[in-house]
């Protein structure tokens, strides 16, 4: 199969008929074999009924319905597991992503050899302060920490080589940092394409300020996991040992000073308490490293979601 198109959605029943017709027209014109997987992330409107109707008319359209809302990362993760195409395209369901971009995104994967191609909505129709400023901060932080020179990490319109999506796990709010996760898994050929950003036609934005905090926390998590996920003792053990050595050295110095100087009052010296705290912190970090090692080696499956219904999967 040439193409899998994964579309996570939440309460987008108005846009789905037009989106499905547009996708069908584009892939038919380019003679591509394809599947479209809608991931209904706990919608409370008629989105699932619309998906069922679309699927009855065209069996290339499939669906997964979550029993409740889990978030975009969970939806993408399930879509990645179900995808069968050689190239996987992700896009939003609100008609702000143009299906006309699909053939060129696919060509960049197949012909140019990219592992990932990320869309860049250079000209936007939602440049509000509450969305634009946090987005710029996110992108700047992600570029600095990852070394990946993308302008728009959070763009929902992306293309992936099949091997990429089958090699990564997405959870939390980490969908915005999939290129970072993929790079950590060894996929380093990451490209970018300027894509059209369309004005919202139906519904309202799902952006909230809680995503600002969650996104930064997930960026720290990804950075740590990429470097130390398989060897947490290297992080905790290093800092634990460093603090312990500094504290032990300070205690030794203070103890020797006590015996050499009769006027030296050990218990009245702030340095003594700092040294003792350093030893305790070192021991705590070292023990945390052992616990993290045990957890990393025996972690249960994280991405398990309640699925209410499926179509064609």
PDB file of C-alpha atoms in Angstrom:
ATOM      1  CA  UNK A   1       0.000   0.000   0.000  1.00  0.00           C
ATOM      2  CA  UNK A   2       1.375   3.412  -0.982  1.00  0.00           C
ATOM      3  CA  UNK A   3      -0.109   5.550   1.729  1.00  0.00           C
ATOM      4  CA  UNK A   4      -1.696   5.575   5.185  1.00  0.00           C
ATOM      5  CA  UNK A   5      -3.321   8.842   6.238  1.00  0.00           C
ATOM      6  CA  UNK A   6      -3.901   9.134   9.992  1.00  0.00           C
ATOM      7  CA  UNK A   7      -6.367  11.756  11.196  1.00  0.00           C
ATOM      8  CA  UNK A   8      -6.938  12.249  14.944  1.00  0.00           C
ATOM      9  CA  UNK A   9     -10.099  14.167  15.727  1.00  0.00           C
ATOM     10  CA  UNK A  10     -12.305  15.484  18.503  1.00  0.00           C
ATOM     11  CA  UNK A  11     -15.786  16.812  17.693  1.00  0.00           C
ATOM     12  CA  UNK A  12     -15.211  17.484  13.996  1.00  0.00           C
ATOM     13  CA  UNK A  13     -18.411  16.040  12.476  1.00  0.00           C
ATOM     14  CA  UNK A  14     -18.983  19.103  10.264  1.00  0.00           C
ATOM     15  CA  UNK A  15     -15.618  18.942   8.515  1.00  0.00           C
ATOM     16  CA  UNK A  16     -15.281  15.183   7.960  1.00  0.00           C
ATOM     17  CA  UNK A  17     -17.441  14.793   4.792  1.00  0.00           C
ATOM     18  CA  UNK A  18     -15.611  17.571   2.940  1.00  0.00           C
ATOM     19  CA  UNK A  19     -12.217  16.349   4.148  1.00  0.00           C
ATOM     20  CA  UNK A  20     -12.878  12.754   3.034  1.00  0.00           C
ATOM     21  CA  UNK A  21     -14.034  13.858  -0.431  1.00  0.00           C
ATOM     22  CA  UNK A  22     -10.967  16.075  -0.819  1.00  0.00           C
ATOM     23  CA  UNK A  23      -8.567  13.289   0.191  1.00  0.00           C
ATOM     24  CA  UNK A  24     -10.263  10.830  -2.172  1.00  0.00           C
ATOM     25  CA  UNK A  25      -9.975  13.254  -5.087  1.00  0.00           C
ATOM     26  CA  UNK A  26      -6.264  13.910  -4.467  1.00  0.00           C
ATOM     27  CA  UNK A  27      -5.135  10.281  -4.064  1.00  0.00           C
ATOM     28  CA  UNK A  28      -7.276   9.137  -7.006  1.00  0.00           C
ATOM     29  CA  UNK A  29      -5.737  11.784  -9.284  1.00  0.00           C
ATOM     30  CA  UNK A  30      -2.257  10.545  -8.354  1.00  0.00           C
ATOM     31  CA  UNK A  31      -3.235   6.861  -8.654  1.00  0.00           C
ATOM     32  CA  UNK A  32      -2.147   5.974  -5.118  1.00  0.00           C
ATOM     33  CA  UNK A  33      -3.275   2.955  -3.124  1.00  0.00           C
ATOM     34  CA  UNK A  34      -4.261   4.222   0.298  1.00  0.00           C
ATOM     35  CA  UNK A  35      -6.096   3.940   3.582  1.00  0.00           C
ATOM     36  CA  UNK A  36      -7.429   6.708   5.803  1.00  0.00           C
ATOM     37  CA  UNK A  37      -7.616   5.986   9.531  1.00  0.00           C
ATOM     38  CA  UNK A  38      -9.791   8.322  11.594  1.00  0.00           C
ATOM     39  CA  UNK A  39      -9.021   8.216  15.325  1.00  0.00           C
ATOM     40  CA  UNK A  40     -12.039   9.519  17.243  1.00  0.00           C
ATOM     41  CA  UNK A  41     -10.601  10.736  20.533  1.00  0.00           C
ATOM     42  CA  UNK A  42     -13.799  10.525  22.590  1.00  0.00           C
ATOM     43  CA  UNK A  43     -15.983  12.892  20.549  1.00  0.00           C
ATOM     44  CA  UNK A  44     -19.328  13.902  22.041  1.00  0.00           C
ATOM     45  CA  UNK A  45     -20.875  15.018  18.744  1.00  0.00           C
ATOM     46  CA  UNK A  46     -21.811  12.880  15.699  1.00  0.00           C
ATOM     47  CA  UNK A  47     -18.244  12.359  14.490  1.00  0.00           C
ATOM     48  CA  UNK A  48     -18.334   8.562  14.797  1.00  0.00           C
ATOM     49  CA  UNK A  49     -21.644   8.276  12.949  1.00  0.00           C
ATOM     50  CA  UNK A  50     -20.179  10.386  10.137  1.00  0.00           C
ATOM     51  CA  UNK A  51     -17.078   8.147  10.020  1.00  0.00           C
ATOM     52  CA  UNK A  52     -19.297   5.058   9.803  1.00  0.00           C
ATOM     53  CA  UNK A  53     -21.205   6.607   6.895  1.00  0.00           C
ATOM     54  CA  UNK A  54     -18.002   7.564   5.066  1.00  0.00           C
ATOM     55  CA  UNK A  55     -16.589   4.062   5.537  1.00  0.00           C
ATOM     56  CA  UNK A  56     -19.730   2.439   4.116  1.00  0.00           C
ATOM     57  CA  UNK A  57     -19.292   4.430   0.913  1.00  0.00           C
ATOM     58  CA  UNK A  58     -15.508   3.920   0.686  1.00  0.00           C
ATOM     59  CA  UNK A  59     -13.867   0.998   2.468  1.00  0.00           C
ATOM     60  CA  UNK A  60     -10.473   2.705   2.300  1.00  0.00           C
ATOM     61  CA  UNK A  61     -11.722   4.862   5.168  1.00  0.00           C
ATOM     62  CA  UNK A  62     -11.318   3.182   8.537  1.00  0.00           C
ATOM     63  CA  UNK A  63     -11.827   4.235  12.145  1.00  0.00           C
ATOM     64  CA  UNK A  64     -10.873   3.723  15.766  1.00  0.00           C
ATOM     65  CA  UNK A  65     -13.097   5.162  18.479  1.00  0.00           C
ATOM     66  CA  UNK A  66     -11.708   5.729  21.971  1.00  0.00           C
ATOM     67  CA  UNK A  67     -14.053   5.151  24.874  1.00  0.00           C
ATOM     68  CA  UNK A  68     -12.997   8.506  26.299  1.00  0.00           C
ATOM     69  CA  UNK A  69     -10.686  11.401  25.469  1.00  0.00           C
ATOM     70  CA  UNK A  70      -7.002  10.467  25.772  1.00  0.00           C
ATOM     71  CA  UNK A  71      -5.343  13.211  23.727  1.00  0.00           C
ATOM     72  CA  UNK A  72      -3.697  13.608  20.340  1.00  0.00           C
ATOM     73  CA  UNK A  73      -0.572  11.628  21.223  1.00  0.00           C
ATOM     74  CA  UNK A  74      -2.632   8.574  22.159  1.00  0.00           C
ATOM     75  CA  UNK A  75      -4.618   8.877  18.927  1.00  0.00           C
ATOM     76  CA  UNK A  76      -1.483   9.074  16.806  1.00  0.00           C
ATOM     77  CA  UNK A  77       0.114   6.165  18.648  1.00  0.00           C
ATOM     78  CA  UNK A  78      -2.883   3.918  17.894  1.00  0.00           C
ATOM     79  CA  UNK A  79      -2.934   5.117  14.305  1.00  0.00           C
ATOM     80  CA  UNK A  80       0.763   4.345  13.894  1.00  0.00           C
ATOM     81  CA  UNK A  81       0.201   0.809  15.161  1.00  0.00           C
ATOM     82  CA  UNK A  82      -2.669   0.243  12.718  1.00  0.00           C
ATOM     83  CA  UNK A  83      -1.062   1.853   9.635  1.00  0.00           C
ATOM     84  CA  UNK A  84      -0.092  -0.447   6.746  1.00  0.00           C
ATOM     85  CA  UNK A  85       1.162   2.039   4.164  1.00  0.00           C
ATOM     86  CA  UNK A  86       4.773   2.500   3.049  1.00  0.00           C
ATOM     87  CA  UNK A  87       4.434   6.220   3.792  1.00  0.00           C
ATOM     88  CA  UNK A  88       2.358   7.559   6.672  1.00  0.00           C
ATOM     89  CA  UNK A  89       0.803  11.029   6.544  1.00  0.00           C
ATOM     90  CA  UNK A  90      -0.678  12.685   9.628  1.00  0.00           C
ATOM     91  CA  UNK A  91      -3.031  15.635   9.380  1.00  0.00           C
ATOM     92  CA  UNK A  92      -5.698  17.402  11.407  1.00  0.00           C
ATOM     93  CA  UNK A  93      -9.415  16.975  10.727  1.00  0.00           C
ATOM     94  CA  UNK A  94     -10.424  20.635  10.892  1.00  0.00           C
ATOM     95  CA  UNK A  95      -9.655  21.440   7.209  1.00  0.00           C
ATOM     96  CA  UNK A  96      -6.796  23.742   8.198  1.00  0.00           C
ATOM     97  CA  UNK A  97      -4.391  21.188   6.653  1.00  0.00           C
ATOM     98  CA  UNK A  98      -4.679  20.843   2.875  1.00  0.00           C
ATOM     99  CA  UNK A  99      -4.784  17.317   1.375  1.00  0.00           C
ATOM    100  CA  UNK A 100      -3.250  18.835  -1.770  1.00  0.00           C
ATOM    101  CA  UNK A 101       0.075  18.711   0.112  1.00  0.00           C
ATOM    102  CA  UNK A 102      -0.022  14.900   0.384  1.00  0.00           C
ATOM    103  CA  UNK A 103       1.587  13.927  -2.985  1.00  0.00           C
ATOM    104  CA  UNK A 104       4.623  16.180  -2.525  1.00  0.00           C
ATOM    105  CA  UNK A 105       5.108  15.106   1.100  1.00  0.00           C
ATOM    106  CA  UNK A 106       5.048  11.486  -0.040  1.00  0.00           C
ATOM    107  CA  UNK A 107       7.477  12.226  -2.892  1.00  0.00           C
ATOM    108  CA  UNK A 108       9.982  13.730  -0.445  1.00  0.00           C
ATOM    109  CA  UNK A 109       9.934  10.491   1.562  1.00  0.00           C
ATOM    110  CA  UNK A 110      10.064   8.103  -1.426  1.00  0.00           C
ATOM    111  CA  UNK A 111      12.284  10.014  -3.870  1.00  0.00           C
ATOM    112  CA  UNK A 112      14.363  12.318  -1.668  1.00  0.00           C
ATOM    113  CA  UNK A 113      14.966   9.712   1.037  1.00  0.00           C
ATOM    114  CA  UNK A 114      13.754  11.646   4.077  1.00  0.00           C
ATOM    115  CA  UNK A 115      12.713   9.725   7.187  1.00  0.00           C
ATOM    116  CA  UNK A 116      10.362  12.531   8.255  1.00  0.00           C
ATOM    117  CA  UNK A 117       9.066  15.608   6.474  1.00  0.00           C
ATOM    118  CA  UNK A 118       7.425  18.170   8.739  1.00  0.00           C
ATOM    119  CA  UNK A 119       5.056  20.842   7.488  1.00  0.00           C
ATOM    120  CA  UNK A 120       5.791  24.501   8.170  1.00  0.00           C
ATOM    121  CA  UNK A 121       2.777  26.800   8.255  1.00  0.00           C
ATOM    122  CA  UNK A 122       4.784  29.870   7.384  1.00  0.00           C
ATOM    123  CA  UNK A 123       1.686  32.009   6.850  1.00  0.00           C
ATOM    124  CA  UNK A 124      -0.926  31.392   9.540  1.00  0.00           C
ATOM    125  CA  UNK A 125      -4.530  32.438  10.063  1.00  0.00           C
ATOM    126  CA  UNK A 126      -4.507  32.025  13.848  1.00  0.00           C
ATOM    127  CA  UNK A 127      -1.703  34.357  14.932  1.00  0.00           C
ATOM    128  CA  UNK A 128      -3.283  35.127  18.285  1.00  0.00           C
ATOM    129  CA  UNK A 129      -1.116  36.064  21.254  1.00  0.00           C
ATOM    130  CA  UNK A 130      -2.272  33.044  23.276  1.00  0.00           C
ATOM    131  CA  UNK A 131      -1.301  30.610  20.520  1.00  0.00           C
ATOM    132  CA  UNK A 132       1.482  32.262  18.546  1.00  0.00           C
ATOM    133  CA  UNK A 133       3.803  33.260  21.405  1.00  0.00           C
ATOM    134  CA  UNK A 134       3.730  29.859  23.186  1.00  0.00           C
ATOM    135  CA  UNK A 135       4.272  28.169  19.822  1.00  0.00           C
ATOM    136  CA  UNK A 136       7.374  30.256  19.107  1.00  0.00           C
ATOM    137  CA  UNK A 137       8.767  29.497  22.579  1.00  0.00           C
ATOM    138  CA  UNK A 138       8.127  25.765  22.118  1.00  0.00           C
ATOM    139  CA  UNK A 139       9.795  25.696  18.724  1.00  0.00           C
ATOM    140  CA  UNK A 140      12.828  27.670  19.894  1.00  0.00           C
ATOM    141  CA  UNK A 141      13.303  25.413  22.936  1.00  0.00           C
ATOM    142  CA  UNK A 142      12.911  22.272  20.823  1.00  0.00           C
ATOM    143  CA  UNK A 143      15.428  23.492  18.235  1.00  0.00           C
ATOM    144  CA  UNK A 144      18.025  24.317  20.880  1.00  0.00           C
ATOM    145  CA  UNK A 145      17.620  21.101  22.861  1.00  0.00           C
ATOM    146  CA  UNK A 146      17.354  18.717  19.898  1.00  0.00           C
ATOM    147  CA  UNK A 147      19.527  20.330  17.248  1.00  0.00           C
ATOM    148  CA  UNK A 148      16.719  19.771  14.698  1.00  0.00           C
ATOM    149  CA  UNK A 149      16.250  22.900  12.614  1.00  0.00           C
ATOM    150  CA  UNK A 150      12.476  22.888  12.148  1.00  0.00           C
ATOM    151  CA  UNK A 151      10.369  26.026  12.269  1.00  0.00           C
ATOM    152  CA  UNK A 152       7.126  24.332  13.327  1.00  0.00           C
ATOM    153  CA  UNK A 153       7.435  21.162  15.420  1.00  0.00           C
ATOM    154  CA  UNK A 154       3.729  21.259  16.245  1.00  0.00           C
ATOM    155  CA  UNK A 155       2.406  21.213  12.679  1.00  0.00           C
ATOM    156  CA  UNK A 156      -0.016  18.296  12.406  1.00  0.00           C
ATOM    157  CA  UNK A 157       0.778  17.764   8.716  1.00  0.00           C
ATOM    158  CA  UNK A 158       3.774  15.425   8.554  1.00  0.00           C
ATOM    159  CA  UNK A 159       5.011  12.508   6.459  1.00  0.00           C
ATOM    160  CA  UNK A 160       6.916   9.499   7.794  1.00  0.00           C
ATOM    161  CA  UNK A 161       8.691   6.499   6.421  1.00  0.00           C
ATOM    162  CA  UNK A 162       6.856   3.403   7.665  1.00  0.00           C
ATOM    163  CA  UNK A 163       9.846   2.193   9.692  1.00  0.00           C
ATOM    164  CA  UNK A 164       9.845   5.424  11.705  1.00  0.00           C
ATOM    165  CA  UNK A 165       6.300   5.134  13.078  1.00  0.00           C
ATOM    166  CA  UNK A 166       6.784   1.453  13.850  1.00  0.00           C
ATOM    167  CA  UNK A 167       9.896   2.245  15.901  1.00  0.00           C
ATOM    168  CA  UNK A 168       8.635   4.984  18.224  1.00  0.00           C
ATOM    169  CA  UNK A 169       6.115   5.415  21.037  1.00  0.00           C
ATOM    170  CA  UNK A 170       4.103   8.593  21.566  1.00  0.00           C
ATOM    171  CA  UNK A 171       2.299   9.570  24.781  1.00  0.00           C
ATOM    172  CA  UNK A 172       1.529  12.579  26.987  1.00  0.00           C
ATOM    173  CA  UNK A 173       1.773  15.722  24.829  1.00  0.00           C
ATOM    174  CA  UNK A 174       4.746  14.319  22.927  1.00  0.00           C
ATOM    175  CA  UNK A 175       3.118  14.371  19.495  1.00  0.00           C
ATOM    176  CA  UNK A 176       4.579  17.850  18.993  1.00  0.00           C
ATOM    177  CA  UNK A 177       8.079  16.424  19.505  1.00  0.00           C
ATOM    178  CA  UNK A 178       7.861  13.339  17.299  1.00  0.00           C
ATOM    179  CA  UNK A 179      10.886  14.492  15.227  1.00  0.00           C
ATOM    180  CA  UNK A 180      12.893  14.637  18.475  1.00  0.00           C
ATOM    181  CA  UNK A 181      11.742  11.146  19.471  1.00  0.00           C
ATOM    182  CA  UNK A 182      12.543   9.819  16.002  1.00  0.00           C
ATOM    183  CA  UNK A 183      16.008  11.372  16.032  1.00  0.00           C
ATOM    184  CA  UNK A 184      16.652   9.688  19.383  1.00  0.00           C
ATOM    185  CA  UNK A 185      15.685   6.381  17.737  1.00  0.00           C
ATOM    186  CA  UNK A 186      18.299   6.902  15.020  1.00  0.00           C
ATOM    187  CA  UNK A 187      16.255   8.525  12.227  1.00  0.00           C
ATOM    188  CA  UNK A 188      18.250  11.623  11.403  1.00  0.00           C
ATOM    189  CA  UNK A 189      17.170  12.650   7.898  1.00  0.00           C
ATOM    190  CA  UNK A 190      14.446  15.105   8.843  1.00  0.00           C
ATOM    191  CA  UNK A 191      13.163  17.625   6.311  1.00  0.00           C
ATOM    192  CA  UNK A 192      10.684  20.467   6.182  1.00  0.00           C
ATOM    193  CA  UNK A 193       8.166  21.728   3.642  1.00  0.00           C
ATOM    194  CA  UNK A 194       6.237  24.978   3.622  1.00  0.00           C
ATOM    195  CA  UNK A 195       2.562  24.024   3.589  1.00  0.00           C
ATOM    196  CA  UNK A 196      -0.685  25.907   3.228  1.00  0.00           C
ATOM    197  CA  UNK A 197      -2.490  26.869   6.401  1.00  0.00           C
ATOM    198  CA  UNK A 198      -6.200  27.391   5.876  1.00  0.00           C
ATOM    199  CA  UNK A 199      -8.590  29.407   8.009  1.00  0.00           C
ATOM    200  CA  UNK A 200     -10.772  27.314  10.310  1.00  0.00           C
ATOM    201  CA  UNK A 201     -14.115  26.633   8.628  1.00  0.00           C
ATOM    202  CA  UNK A 202     -15.946  24.721  11.375  1.00  0.00           C
ATOM    203  CA  UNK A 203     -15.730  24.362  15.152  1.00  0.00           C
ATOM    204  CA  UNK A 204     -13.300  25.974  17.572  1.00  0.00           C
ATOM    205  CA  UNK A 205      -9.628  25.508  18.394  1.00  0.00           C
ATOM    206  CA  UNK A 206      -8.705  22.863  20.975  1.00  0.00           C
ATOM    207  CA  UNK A 207      -5.658  24.852  22.142  1.00  0.00           C
ATOM    208  CA  UNK A 208      -5.466  25.528  25.889  1.00  0.00           C
ATOM    209  CA  UNK A 209      -2.885  27.062  28.205  1.00  0.00           C
ATOM    210  CA  UNK A 210      -2.400  23.731  29.990  1.00  0.00           C
ATOM    211  CA  UNK A 211      -0.692  22.495  26.808  1.00  0.00           C
ATOM    212  CA  UNK A 212       1.963  25.181  27.307  1.00  0.00           C
ATOM    213  CA  UNK A 213       3.066  23.659  30.633  1.00  0.00           C
ATOM    214  CA  UNK A 214       2.591  20.040  29.557  1.00  0.00           C
ATOM    215  CA  UNK A 215       4.557  20.602  26.381  1.00  0.00           C
ATOM    216  CA  UNK A 216       7.615  21.899  28.228  1.00  0.00           C
ATOM    217  CA  UNK A 217       7.494  19.050  30.738  1.00  0.00           C
ATOM    218  CA  UNK A 218       7.318  16.559  27.885  1.00  0.00           C
ATOM    219  CA  UNK A 219      10.277  18.230  26.172  1.00  0.00           C
ATOM    220  CA  UNK A 220      12.351  17.698  29.324  1.00  0.00           C
ATOM    221  CA  UNK A 221      11.124  14.093  29.488  1.00  0.00           C
ATOM    222  CA  UNK A 222      12.073  13.388  25.882  1.00  0.00           C
ATOM    223  CA  UNK A 223      15.514  14.936  26.312  1.00  0.00           C
ATOM    224  CA  UNK A 224      16.143  12.791  29.397  1.00  0.00           C
ATOM    225  CA  UNK A 225      14.710   9.586  27.921  1.00  0.00           C
ATOM    226  CA  UNK A 226      16.677   9.951  24.679  1.00  0.00           C
ATOM    227  CA  UNK A 227      19.938  10.249  26.607  1.00  0.00           C
ATOM    228  CA  UNK A 228      19.340   8.118  29.698  1.00  0.00           C
ATOM    229  CA  UNK A 229      16.156   6.075  29.131  1.00  0.00           C
ATOM    230  CA  UNK A 230      18.076   2.814  28.829  1.00  0.00           C
ATOM    231  CA  UNK A 231      20.744   3.760  31.368  1.00  0.00           C
ATOM    232  CA  UNK A 232      19.269   6.041  34.067  1.00  0.00           C
ATOM    233  CA  UNK A 233      22.062   5.048  36.460  1.00  0.00           C
ATOM    234  CA  UNK A 234      24.494   6.981  34.266  1.00  0.00           C
ATOM    235  CA  UNK A 235      22.632  10.184  35.146  1.00  0.00           C
ATOM    236  CA  UNK A 236      21.634   9.593  38.759  1.00  0.00           C
ATOM    237  CA  UNK A 237      24.817   7.699  39.567  1.00  0.00           C
ATOM    238  CA  UNK A 238      27.057  10.451  38.201  1.00  0.00           C
ATOM    239  CA  UNK A 239      25.397  13.284  40.128  1.00  0.00           C
ATOM    240  CA  UNK A 240      24.919  11.124  43.211  1.00  0.00           C
ATOM    241  CA  UNK A 241      28.585  10.181  43.242  1.00  0.00           C
ATOM    242  CA  UNK A 242      29.622  13.797  42.659  1.00  0.00           C
ATOM    243  CA  UNK A 243      27.529  15.123  45.550  1.00  0.00           C
ATOM    244  CA  UNK A 244      28.665  12.280  47.816  1.00  0.00           C
ATOM    245  CA  UNK A 245      32.364  12.877  47.048  1.00  0.00           C
ATOM    246  CA  UNK A 246      32.016  16.629  47.603  1.00  0.00           C
ATOM    247  CA  UNK A 247      30.181  16.078  50.886  1.00  0.00           C
ATOM    248  CA  UNK A 248      32.577  13.389  52.105  1.00  0.00           C
ATOM    249  CA  UNK A 249      35.574  15.538  51.218  1.00  0.00           C
ATOM    250  CA  UNK A 250      34.098  18.495  53.064  1.00  0.00           C
ATOM    251  CA  UNK A 251      33.304  16.410  56.163  1.00  0.00           C
ATOM    252  CA  UNK A 252      36.844  14.997  56.132  1.00  0.00           C
ATOM    253  CA  UNK A 253      38.322  18.480  55.870  1.00  0.00           C
ATOM    254  CA  UNK A 254      36.142  19.809  58.704  1.00  0.00           C
ATOM    255  CA  UNK A 255      36.935  16.803  60.918  1.00  0.00           C
ATOM    256  CA  UNK A 256      40.678  17.147  60.387  1.00  0.00           C
ATOM    257  CA  UNK A 257      40.412  20.893  61.082  1.00  0.00           C
ATOM    258  CA  UNK A 258      38.642  20.123  64.359  1.00  0.00           C
ATOM    259  CA  UNK A 259      41.537  17.980  65.614  1.00  0.00           C
ATOM    260  CA  UNK A 260      44.204  20.391  64.385  1.00  0.00           C
ATOM    261  CA  UNK A 261      42.570  23.536  65.737  1.00  0.00           C
ATOM    262  CA  UNK A 262      41.295  23.432  69.307  1.00  0.00           C
ATOM    263  CA  UNK A 263      39.251  26.601  68.730  1.00  0.00           C
ATOM    264  CA  UNK A 264      37.468  25.122  65.709  1.00  0.00           C
ATOM    265  CA  UNK A 265      33.767  24.454  66.563  1.00  0.00           C
ATOM    266  CA  UNK A 266      32.524  21.830  64.148  1.00  0.00           C
ATOM    267  CA  UNK A 267      28.830  21.964  64.936  1.00  0.00           C
ATOM    268  CA  UNK A 268      28.641  25.736  64.583  1.00  0.00           C
ATOM    269  CA  UNK A 269      30.015  25.786  61.073  1.00  0.00           C
ATOM    270  CA  UNK A 270      27.405  26.138  58.277  1.00  0.00           C
ATOM    271  CA  UNK A 271      29.822  24.254  56.043  1.00  0.00           C
ATOM    272  CA  UNK A 272      29.253  21.133  58.149  1.00  0.00           C
ATOM    273  CA  UNK A 273      25.528  21.134  57.451  1.00  0.00           C
ATOM    274  CA  UNK A 274      26.081  21.836  53.756  1.00  0.00           C
ATOM    275  CA  UNK A 275      28.515  18.933  53.571  1.00  0.00           C
ATOM    276  CA  UNK A 276      26.127  16.609  55.387  1.00  0.00           C
ATOM    277  CA  UNK A 277      23.291  17.638  53.075  1.00  0.00           C
ATOM    278  CA  UNK A 278      25.523  16.959  50.072  1.00  0.00           C
ATOM    279  CA  UNK A 279      26.252  13.438  51.312  1.00  0.00           C
ATOM    280  CA  UNK A 280      22.566  12.708  51.884  1.00  0.00           C
ATOM    281  CA  UNK A 281      21.611  14.154  48.475  1.00  0.00           C
ATOM    282  CA  UNK A 282      24.291  12.026  46.841  1.00  0.00           C
ATOM    283  CA  UNK A 283      22.991   8.881  48.509  1.00  0.00           C
ATOM    284  CA  UNK A 284      19.407   9.722  47.487  1.00  0.00           C
ATOM    285  CA  UNK A 285      20.377  10.289  43.855  1.00  0.00           C
ATOM    286  CA  UNK A 286      22.414   7.100  43.798  1.00  0.00           C
ATOM    287  CA  UNK A 287      19.506   5.081  45.204  1.00  0.00           C
ATOM    288  CA  UNK A 288      17.152   6.775  42.742  1.00  0.00           C
ATOM    289  CA  UNK A 289      19.427   5.520  39.970  1.00  0.00           C
ATOM    290  CA  UNK A 290      19.053   1.929  41.161  1.00  0.00           C
ATOM    291  CA  UNK A 291      15.254   2.277  41.376  1.00  0.00           C
ATOM    292  CA  UNK A 292      15.112   3.865  37.903  1.00  0.00           C
ATOM    293  CA  UNK A 293      17.192   1.003  36.499  1.00  0.00           C
ATOM    294  CA  UNK A 294      14.742  -1.528  37.931  1.00  0.00           C
ATOM    295  CA  UNK A 295      11.753   0.385  36.560  1.00  0.00           C
ATOM    296  CA  UNK A 296      13.346   0.797  33.125  1.00  0.00           C
ATOM    297  CA  UNK A 297      14.032  -2.925  32.911  1.00  0.00           C
ATOM    298  CA  UNK A 298      10.590  -4.012  34.117  1.00  0.00           C
ATOM    299  CA  UNK A 299       8.266  -1.240  32.852  1.00  0.00           C
ATOM    300  CA  UNK A 300       4.749  -2.339  31.949  1.00  0.00           C
ATOM    301  CA  UNK A 301       3.114  -1.266  28.704  1.00  0.00           C
ATOM    302  CA  UNK A 302       2.261   2.452  28.960  1.00  0.00           C
ATOM    303  CA  UNK A 303       0.109   2.990  25.901  1.00  0.00           C
ATOM    304  CA  UNK A 304      -3.014   0.974  26.679  1.00  0.00           C
ATOM    305  CA  UNK A 305      -6.306   2.694  25.817  1.00  0.00           C
ATOM    306  CA  UNK A 306      -9.948   1.658  26.017  1.00  0.00           C
ATOM    307  CA  UNK A 307     -11.308   1.337  22.483  1.00  0.00           C
ATOM    308  CA  UNK A 308     -15.073   1.410  22.080  1.00  0.00           C
ATOM    309  CA  UNK A 309     -15.309   0.510  18.391  1.00  0.00           C
ATOM    310  CA  UNK A 310     -13.316  -0.069  15.221  1.00  0.00           C
ATOM    311  CA  UNK A 311     -14.060   0.067  11.514  1.00  0.00           C
ATOM    312  CA  UNK A 312     -11.925  -1.828   9.017  1.00  0.00           C
ATOM    313  CA  UNK A 313      -8.996  -2.304  11.400  1.00  0.00           C
TER     314      UNK A 313
END
